[in-house]
Amino acid sequence: MKQINIAIIGAGMIGAAHASGYRSHQARLSTSQQQFVLHTVCDARESAAAELAAVWGFAHVATDWQAVVNDPEIQLISIALPNFLHAEVAAAALKAGKHVLCEKPLALTAKEAWELTQLAQQSDSICGSVFNYRRIPAVAQIKQWVDAGEIGNLQHLLIQYQCGYAADPQLPYSWRYRQQTAGGGALHDIGAHAIDIARFIAGDVETINGACSSITIPQRFVALGANAGHSHVALSNKSETVDTDDIASCVMRFTSGCQGLFSASRVTVGMGNTLSFTLTGSTGTIQFNSERPGEFQISRFGRENGAFVTVPNQPAFPYLSQWIPVPHDGVAIGYAEGFGFMIAEFMQAVSENRPYRNGTFSDGFAVAQILEAIQRAAEQQRPVAIRELTF
């Protein structure tokens, strides 16, 4: 029997999301001829790797990502590391012949993302960028309806990702607050997801206009010891300067002519972790909010008489009948399920040895271009065409 051994590099909170997804779909996607095996969790913090491996059933623990990449027993690698390591580890994994699922942003710069995409296209590996919000059934259904002309020609998209994880000034300084290791702040950390969904439902972006960014907490104290995620720890009296954005916003022009308003914030108290959008077409409007992932709202000429109606999950929506235990009208799904649908899609592509098309490295590069264009437009206070960032 052929084995596809899985390794996760990075044992933080997003590494746990990867582990949950693989565990959820491991048995379903294994066959009598081919079996997915939860092989290794790797993290420089051995205790974190061991804990994640024990919780989700991975057999081995490692602390050296290079050893994992070069391990001939491992065929599939998920990269769930801090931003500045994504491109380096992904490139090494590709050169070692591994299948690679890489967290966003694909790289710190558009040039690095382009180079990685070129490497992926030259390899025989199956590669994917982690754009899990595409797999929320309601969002996937919205995409199908938009493509079918359900709300006419697209005119305007208001999209925002609001979080409050950095609103507390007593949270410690970390790699997220340093441009050299994060690339950007809210823009790269959560804005990358919103930009991907904007492209997913409204097409390619042509120009960035009117961009601005703000750092609302300019200094943060350094932790006395090791820290991970967004948790409180004991702080030293030493502080470091924050040089990544807490809030970023811009106006976008899509190649279709559709306008867009985008914003990302990591300091919005009370918002938790919320992606939302309002998409307006010539004959209707659609609204979605990730706080209610099991539904969306729509209003169309001649159908809803100018009012919004709520469309709940239905078995016919993408992913539901195939992947959830109870595919019935109105059955809610959450973050873990949607993330798992992405993992399952990637595992299927690997199992069938075919390209993974719904969130490719090319999509990761396109998002990297837009993120960098927003930064450039904010810094230089001018419109920036995406074609400026081609290589």
mmCIF file of C-alpha atoms in Angstrom:
data_model
loop_
_atom_site.group_PDB
_atom_site.id
_atom_site.type_symbol
_atom_site.label_atom_id
_atom_site.label_comp_id
_atom_site.label_asym_id
_atom_site.label_seq_id
_atom_site.Cartn_x
_atom_site.Cartn_y
_atom_site.Cartn_z
ATOM 1 C CA MET A 1 0.000 0.000 0.000
ATOM 2 C CA LYS A 2 1.262 3.463 -0.898
ATOM 3 C CA GLN A 3 1.626 5.873 2.018
ATOM 4 C CA ILE A 4 1.427 9.659 1.800
ATOM 5 C CA ASN A 5 3.166 10.837 4.952
ATOM 6 C CA ILE A 6 2.149 14.298 6.168
ATOM 7 C CA ALA A 7 4.291 16.782 8.081
ATOM 8 C CA ILE A 8 3.267 20.113 9.588
ATOM 9 C CA ILE A 9 6.039 22.654 10.107
ATOM 10 C CA GLY A 10 4.894 25.115 12.749
ATOM 11 C CA ALA A 11 2.999 24.121 15.898
ATOM 12 C CA GLY A 12 1.234 27.388 16.666
ATOM 13 C CA MET A 13 -2.499 27.998 16.529
ATOM 14 C CA ILE A 14 -2.664 27.844 12.735
ATOM 15 C CA GLY A 15 -0.594 24.662 12.748
ATOM 16 C CA ALA A 16 -3.372 23.201 14.881
ATOM 17 C CA ALA A 17 -5.899 24.163 12.203
ATOM 18 C CA HIS A 18 -3.867 22.225 9.639
ATOM 19 C CA ALA A 19 -3.589 19.242 11.996
ATOM 20 C CA SER A 20 -7.330 19.254 12.638
ATOM 21 C CA GLY A 21 -8.044 19.307 8.905
ATOM 22 C CA TYR A 22 -5.755 16.386 8.124
ATOM 23 C CA ARG A 23 -7.116 14.360 11.045
ATOM 24 C CA SER A 24 -10.728 15.070 10.013
ATOM 25 C CA HIS A 25 -10.279 13.828 6.430
ATOM 26 C CA GLN A 26 -7.480 11.284 6.771
ATOM 27 C CA ALA A 27 -9.720 8.213 6.960
ATOM 28 C CA ARG A 28 -12.217 9.433 4.367
ATOM 29 C CA LEU A 29 -9.540 10.027 1.731
ATOM 30 C CA SER A 30 -7.466 6.920 2.409
ATOM 31 C CA THR A 31 -8.181 3.825 0.308
ATOM 32 C CA SER A 32 -7.086 0.206 0.170
ATOM 33 C CA GLN A 33 -4.358 1.266 -2.279
ATOM 34 C CA GLN A 34 -3.279 4.567 -0.702
ATOM 35 C CA GLN A 35 -3.190 5.788 2.870
ATOM 36 C CA PHE A 36 -2.633 9.231 4.339
ATOM 37 C CA VAL A 37 -0.465 9.043 7.461
ATOM 38 C CA LEU A 38 -0.125 11.743 10.133
ATOM 39 C CA HIS A 39 3.642 11.546 10.348
ATOM 40 C CA THR A 40 5.462 14.548 11.871
ATOM 41 C CA VAL A 41 4.920 17.847 13.644
ATOM 42 C CA CYS A 42 7.952 20.128 13.580
ATOM 43 C CA ASP A 43 8.597 23.234 15.646
ATOM 44 C CA ALA A 44 11.701 24.822 17.146
ATOM 45 C CA ARG A 45 9.830 24.550 20.451
ATOM 46 C CA GLU A 46 9.893 20.786 20.987
ATOM 47 C CA SER A 47 7.239 20.914 23.703
ATOM 48 C CA ALA A 48 4.804 22.705 21.356
ATOM 49 C CA ALA A 49 5.435 20.150 18.603
ATOM 50 C CA ALA A 50 4.949 17.282 21.043
ATOM 51 C CA GLU A 51 1.689 18.711 22.361
ATOM 52 C CA LEU A 52 0.241 19.231 18.883
ATOM 53 C CA ALA A 53 1.329 15.766 17.778
ATOM 54 C CA ALA A 54 -0.269 14.157 20.832
ATOM 55 C CA VAL A 55 -3.569 16.019 20.465
ATOM 56 C CA TRP A 56 -4.043 15.246 16.762
ATOM 57 C CA GLY A 57 -2.379 11.864 16.476
ATOM 58 C CA PHE A 58 0.890 12.556 14.647
ATOM 59 C CA ALA A 59 3.486 9.858 15.182
ATOM 60 C CA HIS A 60 6.715 11.877 15.264
ATOM 61 C CA VAL A 61 8.106 15.159 16.573
ATOM 62 C CA ALA A 62 10.963 17.207 15.108
ATOM 63 C CA THR A 63 12.650 20.548 15.805
ATOM 64 C CA ASP A 64 14.655 21.039 12.577
ATOM 65 C CA TRP A 65 12.536 22.008 9.574
ATOM 66 C CA GLN A 66 15.393 21.300 7.174
ATOM 67 C CA ALA A 67 15.591 17.705 8.376
ATOM 68 C CA VAL A 68 11.844 17.331 7.828
ATOM 69 C CA VAL A 69 12.035 18.783 4.323
ATOM 70 C CA ASN A 70 14.829 16.368 3.426
ATOM 71 C CA ASP A 71 13.242 13.317 5.059
ATOM 72 C CA PRO A 72 12.557 10.809 2.237
ATOM 73 C CA GLU A 73 9.677 9.324 4.228
ATOM 74 C CA ILE A 74 7.637 12.545 4.007
ATOM 75 C CA GLN A 75 5.674 13.405 0.856
ATOM 76 C CA LEU A 76 3.382 16.290 1.913
ATOM 77 C CA ILE A 77 4.275 19.362 3.953
ATOM 78 C CA SER A 78 2.067 22.072 5.455
ATOM 79 C CA ILE A 79 3.937 25.276 6.255
ATOM 80 C CA ALA A 80 2.436 27.130 9.222
ATOM 81 C CA LEU A 81 5.379 29.309 10.226
ATOM 82 C CA PRO A 82 5.888 33.063 10.747
ATOM 83 C CA ASN A 83 5.696 35.039 7.504
ATOM 84 C CA PHE A 84 9.429 35.517 6.965
ATOM 85 C CA LEU A 85 9.995 31.738 6.753
ATOM 86 C CA HIS A 86 7.256 30.895 4.235
ATOM 87 C CA ALA A 87 9.216 31.384 1.018
ATOM 88 C CA GLU A 88 12.447 29.834 2.296
ATOM 89 C CA VAL A 89 10.832 26.677 3.623
ATOM 90 C CA ALA A 90 8.459 26.311 0.668
ATOM 91 C CA ALA A 91 11.330 26.625 -1.807
ATOM 92 C CA ALA A 92 13.370 24.029 0.051
ATOM 93 C CA ALA A 93 10.393 21.664 0.172
ATOM 94 C CA LEU A 94 9.764 22.058 -3.565
ATOM 95 C CA LYS A 95 13.410 21.375 -4.348
ATOM 96 C CA ALA A 96 13.150 18.229 -2.214
ATOM 97 C CA GLY A 97 10.165 17.067 -4.279
ATOM 98 C CA LYS A 98 7.476 17.538 -1.619
ATOM 99 C CA HIS A 99 3.861 18.574 -2.107
ATOM 100 C CA VAL A 100 3.447 21.943 -0.371
ATOM 101 C CA LEU A 101 0.528 23.764 1.236
ATOM 102 C CA CYS A 102 1.823 27.159 2.397
ATOM 103 C CA GLU A 103 0.238 29.690 4.702
ATOM 104 C CA LYS A 104 -0.408 33.224 3.539
ATOM 105 C CA PRO A 105 1.223 35.523 2.684
ATOM 106 C CA LEU A 106 3.152 33.342 0.285
ATOM 107 C CA ALA A 107 6.214 35.592 0.745
ATOM 108 C CA LEU A 108 7.167 38.940 2.241
ATOM 109 C CA THR A 109 7.446 40.614 -1.166
ATOM 110 C CA ALA A 110 5.807 40.220 -4.552
ATOM 111 C CA LYS A 111 9.199 39.418 -6.112
ATOM 112 C CA GLU A 112 9.787 36.543 -3.669
ATOM 113 C CA ALA A 113 6.264 35.258 -4.311
ATOM 114 C CA TRP A 114 6.858 35.392 -8.072
ATOM 115 C CA GLU A 115 10.135 33.477 -7.742
ATOM 116 C CA LEU A 116 8.449 30.827 -5.610
ATOM 117 C CA THR A 117 5.585 30.540 -8.098
ATOM 118 C CA GLN A 118 8.058 30.037 -10.937
ATOM 119 C CA LEU A 119 9.798 27.314 -8.936
ATOM 120 C CA ALA A 120 6.478 25.598 -8.287
ATOM 121 C CA GLN A 121 5.543 25.676 -11.962
ATOM 122 C CA GLN A 122 8.842 24.037 -12.865
ATOM 123 C CA SER A 123 8.417 21.242 -10.328
ATOM 124 C CA ASP A 124 6.237 18.128 -10.314
ATOM 125 C CA SER A 125 4.930 19.002 -6.852
ATOM 126 C CA ILE A 126 1.332 19.868 -6.071
ATOM 127 C CA CYS A 127 1.216 23.278 -4.388
ATOM 128 C CA GLY A 128 -1.381 25.445 -2.719
ATOM 129 C CA SER A 129 -1.751 28.734 -0.848
ATOM 130 C CA VAL A 130 -3.837 28.757 2.312
ATOM 131 C CA PHE A 131 -6.923 30.708 1.274
ATOM 132 C CA ASN A 132 -9.434 28.863 3.430
ATOM 133 C CA TYR A 133 -12.198 31.496 3.324
ATOM 134 C CA ARG A 134 -12.959 30.414 -0.259
ATOM 135 C CA ARG A 135 -14.228 27.155 1.270
ATOM 136 C CA ILE A 136 -16.964 28.623 3.421
ATOM 137 C CA PRO A 137 -19.955 27.113 1.591
ATOM 138 C CA ALA A 138 -21.848 30.408 1.572
ATOM 139 C CA VAL A 139 -18.863 32.209 0.003
ATOM 140 C CA ALA A 140 -18.382 29.441 -2.571
ATOM 141 C CA GLN A 141 -22.087 29.636 -3.422
ATOM 142 C CA ILE A 142 -21.897 33.415 -3.765
ATOM 143 C CA LYS A 143 -19.044 32.918 -6.230
ATOM 144 C CA GLN A 144 -21.186 30.541 -8.309
ATOM 145 C CA TRP A 145 -24.152 32.921 -8.324
ATOM 146 C CA VAL A 146 -21.994 35.910 -9.242
ATOM 147 C CA ASP A 147 -20.404 33.978 -12.116
ATOM 148 C CA ALA A 148 -23.890 32.974 -13.288
ATOM 149 C CA GLY A 149 -24.949 36.652 -13.461
ATOM 150 C CA GLU A 150 -27.354 36.446 -10.538
ATOM 151 C CA ILE A 151 -26.725 40.103 -9.567
ATOM 152 C CA GLY A 152 -25.731 41.403 -13.007
ATOM 153 C CA ASN A 153 -22.554 43.278 -13.830
ATOM 154 C CA LEU A 154 -20.408 43.928 -10.764
ATOM 155 C CA GLN A 155 -20.231 47.576 -9.758
ATOM 156 C CA HIS A 156 -18.907 47.883 -6.211
ATOM 157 C CA LEU A 157 -17.323 45.746 -3.478
ATOM 158 C CA LEU A 158 -16.948 46.837 0.140
ATOM 159 C CA ILE A 159 -14.731 44.293 1.901
ATOM 160 C CA GLN A 160 -13.102 44.432 5.289
ATOM 161 C CA TYR A 161 -11.361 42.182 7.774
ATOM 162 C CA GLN A 162 -11.563 43.423 11.339
ATOM 163 C CA CYS A 163 -9.859 41.894 14.364
ATOM 164 C CA GLY A 164 -9.119 43.041 17.889
ATOM 165 C CA TYR A 165 -6.181 40.769 18.699
ATOM 166 C CA ALA A 166 -3.663 43.646 18.814
ATOM 167 C CA ALA A 167 -5.863 46.270 20.487
ATOM 168 C CA ASP A 168 -4.298 45.692 23.915
ATOM 169 C CA PRO A 169 -1.014 47.643 24.215
ATOM 170 C CA GLN A 170 0.130 45.179 26.879
ATOM 171 C CA LEU A 171 0.453 42.351 24.373
ATOM 172 C CA PRO A 172 4.165 41.664 23.835
ATOM 173 C CA TYR A 173 6.277 42.672 20.877
ATOM 174 C CA SER A 174 6.690 39.826 18.387
ATOM 175 C CA TRP A 175 7.635 39.147 14.760
ATOM 176 C CA ARG A 176 4.188 40.422 13.710
ATOM 177 C CA TYR A 177 5.151 43.996 14.645
ATOM 178 C CA ARG A 178 8.360 44.080 12.584
ATOM 179 C CA GLN A 179 8.230 44.710 8.841
ATOM 180 C CA GLN A 180 11.380 42.704 8.184
ATOM 181 C CA THR A 181 9.741 39.539 9.551
ATOM 182 C CA ALA A 182 6.032 40.171 8.859
ATOM 183 C CA GLY A 183 6.008 42.143 5.606
ATOM 184 C CA GLY A 184 3.086 44.156 6.895
ATOM 185 C CA GLY A 185 0.746 44.190 9.845
ATOM 186 C CA ALA A 186 -3.001 43.843 9.592
ATOM 187 C CA LEU A 187 -2.545 44.141 5.824
ATOM 188 C CA HIS A 188 -0.541 40.927 5.488
ATOM 189 C CA ASP A 189 -1.844 39.027 8.488
ATOM 190 C CA ILE A 190 -5.586 39.255 7.845
ATOM 191 C CA GLY A 191 -5.906 41.602 4.876
ATOM 192 C CA ALA A 192 -4.407 38.910 2.645
ATOM 193 C CA HIS A 193 -7.560 36.842 3.190
ATOM 194 C CA ALA A 194 -9.851 39.741 2.304
ATOM 195 C CA ILE A 195 -7.824 40.538 -0.819
ATOM 196 C CA ASP A 196 -8.039 36.910 -1.911
ATOM 197 C CA ILE A 197 -11.820 36.873 -1.453
ATOM 198 C CA ALA A 198 -12.066 40.152 -3.388
ATOM 199 C CA ARG A 199 -10.219 38.525 -6.315
ATOM 200 C CA PHE A 200 -12.181 35.290 -5.896
ATOM 201 C CA ILE A 201 -15.585 36.923 -6.321
ATOM 202 C CA ALA A 202 -14.817 40.084 -8.327
ATOM 203 C CA GLY A 203 -11.795 39.190 -10.447
ATOM 204 C CA ASP A 204 -8.344 40.683 -10.863
ATOM 205 C CA VAL A 205 -7.404 44.068 -9.415
ATOM 206 C CA GLU A 206 -5.987 46.640 -11.835
ATOM 207 C CA THR A 207 -5.142 49.704 -9.721
ATOM 208 C CA ILE A 208 -4.805 50.746 -6.087
ATOM 209 C CA ASN A 209 -5.893 54.295 -5.231
ATOM 210 C CA GLY A 210 -6.219 56.330 -2.054
ATOM 211 C CA ALA A 211 -4.300 53.960 0.212
ATOM 212 C CA CYS A 212 -3.421 54.829 3.793
ATOM 213 C CA SER A 213 -2.140 52.990 6.848
ATOM 214 C CA SER A 214 -1.786 53.740 10.546
ATOM 215 C CA ILE A 215 0.207 52.469 13.502
ATOM 216 C CA THR A 216 -1.944 53.157 16.540
ATOM 217 C CA ILE A 217 0.294 51.460 19.135
ATOM 218 C CA PRO A 218 3.829 52.571 18.175
ATOM 219 C CA GLN A 219 5.739 50.795 20.968
ATOM 220 C CA ARG A 220 5.349 47.365 22.573
ATOM 221 C CA PHE A 221 7.192 45.790 25.465
ATOM 222 C CA VAL A 222 9.372 42.733 24.957
ATOM 223 C CA ALA A 223 8.355 39.513 26.706
ATOM 224 C CA LEU A 224 10.534 38.225 29.528
ATOM 225 C CA GLY A 225 10.390 34.707 28.078
ATOM 226 C CA ALA A 226 9.192 32.822 25.057
ATOM 227 C CA ASN A 227 5.735 33.656 23.750
ATOM 228 C CA ALA A 228 3.505 32.512 20.903
ATOM 229 C CA GLY A 229 0.243 33.638 19.338
ATOM 230 C CA HIS A 230 -1.607 36.565 20.910
ATOM 231 C CA SER A 231 -1.365 35.569 24.575
ATOM 232 C CA HIS A 232 -0.434 37.744 27.531
ATOM 233 C CA VAL A 233 2.919 37.014 29.151
ATOM 234 C CA ALA A 234 5.192 38.721 31.659
ATOM 235 C CA LEU A 235 6.807 41.785 30.097
ATOM 236 C CA SER A 236 10.238 43.311 30.526
ATOM 237 C CA ASN A 237 10.821 47.061 30.787
ATOM 238 C CA LYS A 238 12.388 47.070 27.323
ATOM 239 C CA SER A 239 10.230 48.215 24.425
ATOM 240 C CA GLU A 240 10.569 47.959 20.651
ATOM 241 C CA THR A 241 9.196 50.189 17.907
ATOM 242 C CA VAL A 242 6.303 48.815 15.864
ATOM 243 C CA ASP A 243 6.738 49.408 12.124
ATOM 244 C CA THR A 244 3.863 47.347 10.715
ATOM 245 C CA ASP A 245 0.382 48.729 10.141
ATOM 246 C CA ASP A 246 -2.412 48.312 12.674
ATOM 247 C CA ILE A 247 -4.939 49.575 10.108
ATOM 248 C CA ALA A 248 -4.709 49.691 6.302
ATOM 249 C CA SER A 249 -7.269 50.870 3.757
ATOM 250 C CA CYS A 250 -7.512 51.593 0.041
ATOM 251 C CA VAL A 251 -9.714 52.043 -3.007
ATOM 252 C CA MET A 252 -9.380 49.359 -5.683
ATOM 253 C CA ARG A 253 -10.272 49.283 -9.346
ATOM 254 C CA PHE A 254 -10.880 45.823 -10.807
ATOM 255 C CA THR A 255 -10.133 44.995 -14.431
ATOM 256 C CA SER A 256 -13.880 44.527 -14.932
ATOM 257 C CA GLY A 257 -14.475 48.171 -13.977
ATOM 258 C CA CYS A 258 -15.889 47.263 -10.574
ATOM 259 C CA GLN A 259 -14.828 49.587 -7.751
ATOM 260 C CA GLY A 260 -13.672 48.316 -4.388
ATOM 261 C CA LEU A 261 -13.213 49.666 -0.868
ATOM 262 C CA PHE A 262 -10.895 47.562 1.310
ATOM 263 C CA SER A 263 -9.797 47.836 4.912
ATOM 264 C CA ALA A 264 -8.023 45.640 7.450
ATOM 265 C CA SER A 265 -7.622 46.312 11.158
ATOM 266 C CA ARG A 266 -6.076 44.331 14.005
ATOM 267 C CA VAL A 267 -7.085 46.871 16.676
ATOM 268 C CA THR A 268 -10.887 46.973 16.318
ATOM 269 C CA VAL A 269 -12.180 46.253 19.818
ATOM 270 C CA GLY A 270 -15.127 43.885 19.907
ATOM 271 C CA MET A 271 -14.802 42.487 16.384
ATOM 272 C CA GLY A 272 -12.930 39.324 17.255
ATOM 273 C CA ASN A 273 -12.128 37.844 13.856
ATOM 274 C CA THR A 274 -14.547 39.088 11.198
ATOM 275 C CA LEU A 275 -14.404 39.062 7.403
ATOM 276 C CA SER A 276 -17.374 40.775 5.776
ATOM 277 C CA PHE A 277 -18.335 42.134 2.387
ATOM 278 C CA THR A 278 -21.125 43.795 0.441
ATOM 279 C CA LEU A 279 -21.064 43.148 -3.312
ATOM 280 C CA THR A 280 -23.256 45.301 -5.555
ATOM 281 C CA GLY A 281 -24.199 44.406 -9.108
ATOM 282 C CA SER A 282 -26.412 46.073 -11.690
ATOM 283 C CA THR A 283 -29.404 43.934 -10.674
ATOM 284 C CA GLY A 284 -28.742 42.997 -7.057
ATOM 285 C CA THR A 285 -26.632 43.054 -3.911
ATOM 286 C CA ILE A 286 -25.115 40.288 -1.778
ATOM 287 C CA GLN A 287 -23.931 40.593 1.818
ATOM 288 C CA PHE A 288 -21.820 38.160 3.858
ATOM 289 C CA ASN A 289 -20.385 38.240 7.384
ATOM 290 C CA SER A 290 -18.119 35.487 8.741
ATOM 291 C CA GLU A 291 -19.719 35.840 12.173
ATOM 292 C CA ARG A 292 -22.691 34.063 10.523
ATOM 293 C CA PRO A 293 -20.888 31.706 8.125
ATOM 294 C CA GLY A 294 -23.927 29.528 7.521
ATOM 295 C CA GLU A 295 -25.844 32.157 5.540
ATOM 296 C CA PHE A 296 -25.728 35.185 3.274
ATOM 297 C CA GLN A 297 -28.190 37.915 2.286
ATOM 298 C CA ILE A 298 -29.301 38.813 -1.210
ATOM 299 C CA SER A 299 -31.603 41.337 -2.832
ATOM 300 C CA ARG A 300 -32.439 41.268 -6.569
ATOM 301 C CA PHE A 301 -34.664 43.271 -8.904
ATOM 302 C CA GLY A 302 -37.939 41.499 -9.399
ATOM 303 C CA ARG A 303 -37.179 38.803 -6.832
ATOM 304 C CA GLU A 304 -36.971 40.289 -3.334
ATOM 305 C CA ASN A 305 -38.838 43.580 -3.987
ATOM 306 C CA GLY A 306 -35.987 45.744 -2.766
ATOM 307 C CA ALA A 307 -35.497 43.907 0.528
ATOM 308 C CA PHE A 308 -32.812 41.467 1.618
ATOM 309 C CA VAL A 309 -33.629 37.838 2.226
ATOM 310 C CA THR A 310 -31.411 35.409 4.093
ATOM 311 C CA VAL A 311 -30.177 32.349 2.227
ATOM 312 C CA PRO A 312 -29.124 29.660 4.731
ATOM 313 C CA ASN A 313 -26.815 26.724 4.052
ATOM 314 C CA GLN A 314 -28.350 24.129 1.758
ATOM 315 C CA PRO A 315 -27.013 20.670 0.838
ATOM 316 C CA ALA A 316 -26.556 21.852 -2.758
ATOM 317 C CA PHE A 317 -23.988 24.459 -1.652
ATOM 318 C CA PRO A 318 -20.363 23.570 -2.420
ATOM 319 C CA TYR A 319 -18.648 21.241 0.091
ATOM 320 C CA LEU A 320 -21.696 20.533 2.265
ATOM 321 C CA SER A 321 -23.032 17.247 0.914
ATOM 322 C CA GLN A 322 -19.537 15.915 0.326
ATOM 323 C CA TRP A 323 -17.801 16.819 3.557
ATOM 324 C CA ILE A 324 -20.114 17.324 6.533
ATOM 325 C CA PRO A 325 -21.842 14.518 8.493
ATOM 326 C CA VAL A 326 -25.284 16.183 8.434
ATOM 327 C CA PRO A 327 -25.844 17.853 5.024
ATOM 328 C CA HIS A 328 -29.243 19.354 5.812
ATOM 329 C CA ASP A 329 -30.780 22.789 5.242
ATOM 330 C CA GLY A 330 -29.534 25.345 7.723
ATOM 331 C CA VAL A 331 -26.858 23.176 9.357
ATOM 332 C CA ALA A 332 -24.184 25.596 10.527
ATOM 333 C CA ILE A 333 -20.483 25.243 9.839
ATOM 334 C CA GLY A 334 -17.595 27.041 11.487
ATOM 335 C CA TYR A 335 -13.972 27.991 10.960
ATOM 336 C CA ALA A 336 -12.599 24.492 11.525
ATOM 337 C CA GLU A 337 -14.938 22.906 8.980
ATOM 338 C CA GLY A 338 -14.123 25.472 6.296
ATOM 339 C CA PHE A 339 -10.406 25.098 6.913
ATOM 340 C CA GLY A 340 -10.850 21.333 6.742
ATOM 341 C CA PHE A 341 -12.599 21.583 3.366
ATOM 342 C CA MET A 342 -9.460 23.282 2.023
ATOM 343 C CA ILE A 343 -7.235 20.568 3.505
ATOM 344 C CA ALA A 344 -9.472 17.873 1.995
ATOM 345 C CA GLU A 345 -9.311 19.539 -1.417
ATOM 346 C CA PHE A 346 -5.524 19.595 -1.234
ATOM 347 C CA MET A 347 -5.363 15.962 -0.095
ATOM 348 C CA GLN A 348 -7.616 14.958 -3.005
ATOM 349 C CA ALA A 349 -5.320 16.689 -5.488
ATOM 350 C CA VAL A 350 -2.301 14.892 -4.031
ATOM 351 C CA SER A 351 -4.140 11.568 -3.977
ATOM 352 C CA GLU A 352 -5.169 11.918 -7.629
ATOM 353 C CA ASN A 353 -1.841 13.487 -8.690
ATOM 354 C CA ARG A 354 -3.543 16.454 -10.346
ATOM 355 C CA PRO A 355 -3.093 20.226 -10.027
ATOM 356 C CA TYR A 356 -4.632 22.009 -7.075
ATOM 357 C CA ARG A 357 -6.503 24.898 -8.680
ATOM 358 C CA ASN A 358 -8.560 26.636 -5.989
ATOM 359 C CA GLY A 359 -5.918 28.793 -4.302
ATOM 360 C CA THR A 360 -2.685 28.224 -6.217
ATOM 361 C CA PHE A 361 0.776 29.705 -5.719
ATOM 362 C CA SER A 362 -0.176 31.986 -8.632
ATOM 363 C CA ASP A 363 -3.100 33.227 -6.518
ATOM 364 C CA GLY A 364 -0.647 33.746 -3.671
ATOM 365 C CA PHE A 365 1.555 35.808 -5.984
ATOM 366 C CA ALA A 366 -1.422 37.887 -7.163
ATOM 367 C CA VAL A 367 -2.327 38.670 -3.549
ATOM 368 C CA ALA A 368 1.307 39.551 -2.799
ATOM 369 C CA GLN A 369 1.267 42.007 -5.714
ATOM 370 C CA ILE A 370 -1.836 43.733 -4.363
ATOM 371 C CA LEU A 371 -0.498 43.871 -0.787
ATOM 372 C CA GLU A 372 2.718 45.473 -1.995
ATOM 373 C CA ALA A 373 0.819 47.876 -4.247
ATOM 374 C CA ILE A 374 -1.262 49.003 -1.263
ATOM 375 C CA GLN A 375 1.902 49.599 0.767
ATOM 376 C CA ARG A 376 3.509 51.514 -2.103
ATOM 377 C CA ALA A 377 0.373 53.606 -2.688
ATOM 378 C CA ALA A 378 0.190 54.495 1.019
ATOM 379 C CA GLU A 379 3.891 55.369 1.277
ATOM 380 C CA GLN A 380 4.081 57.375 -1.953
ATOM 381 C CA GLN A 381 0.555 58.827 -1.820
ATOM 382 C CA ARG A 382 -0.228 58.036 -5.436
ATOM 383 C CA PRO A 383 -2.179 55.482 -7.476
ATOM 384 C CA VAL A 384 -0.263 52.252 -8.127
ATOM 385 C CA ALA A 385 -1.078 49.971 -11.052
ATOM 386 C CA ILE A 386 -0.622 46.261 -10.356
ATOM 387 C CA ARG A 387 1.390 45.967 -13.579
ATOM 388 C CA GLU A 388 4.125 47.977 -11.808
ATOM 389 C CA LEU A 389 4.810 44.854 -9.750
ATOM 390 C CA THR A 390 5.463 42.367 -12.542
ATOM 391 C CA PHE A 391 8.798 40.590 -12.919
#
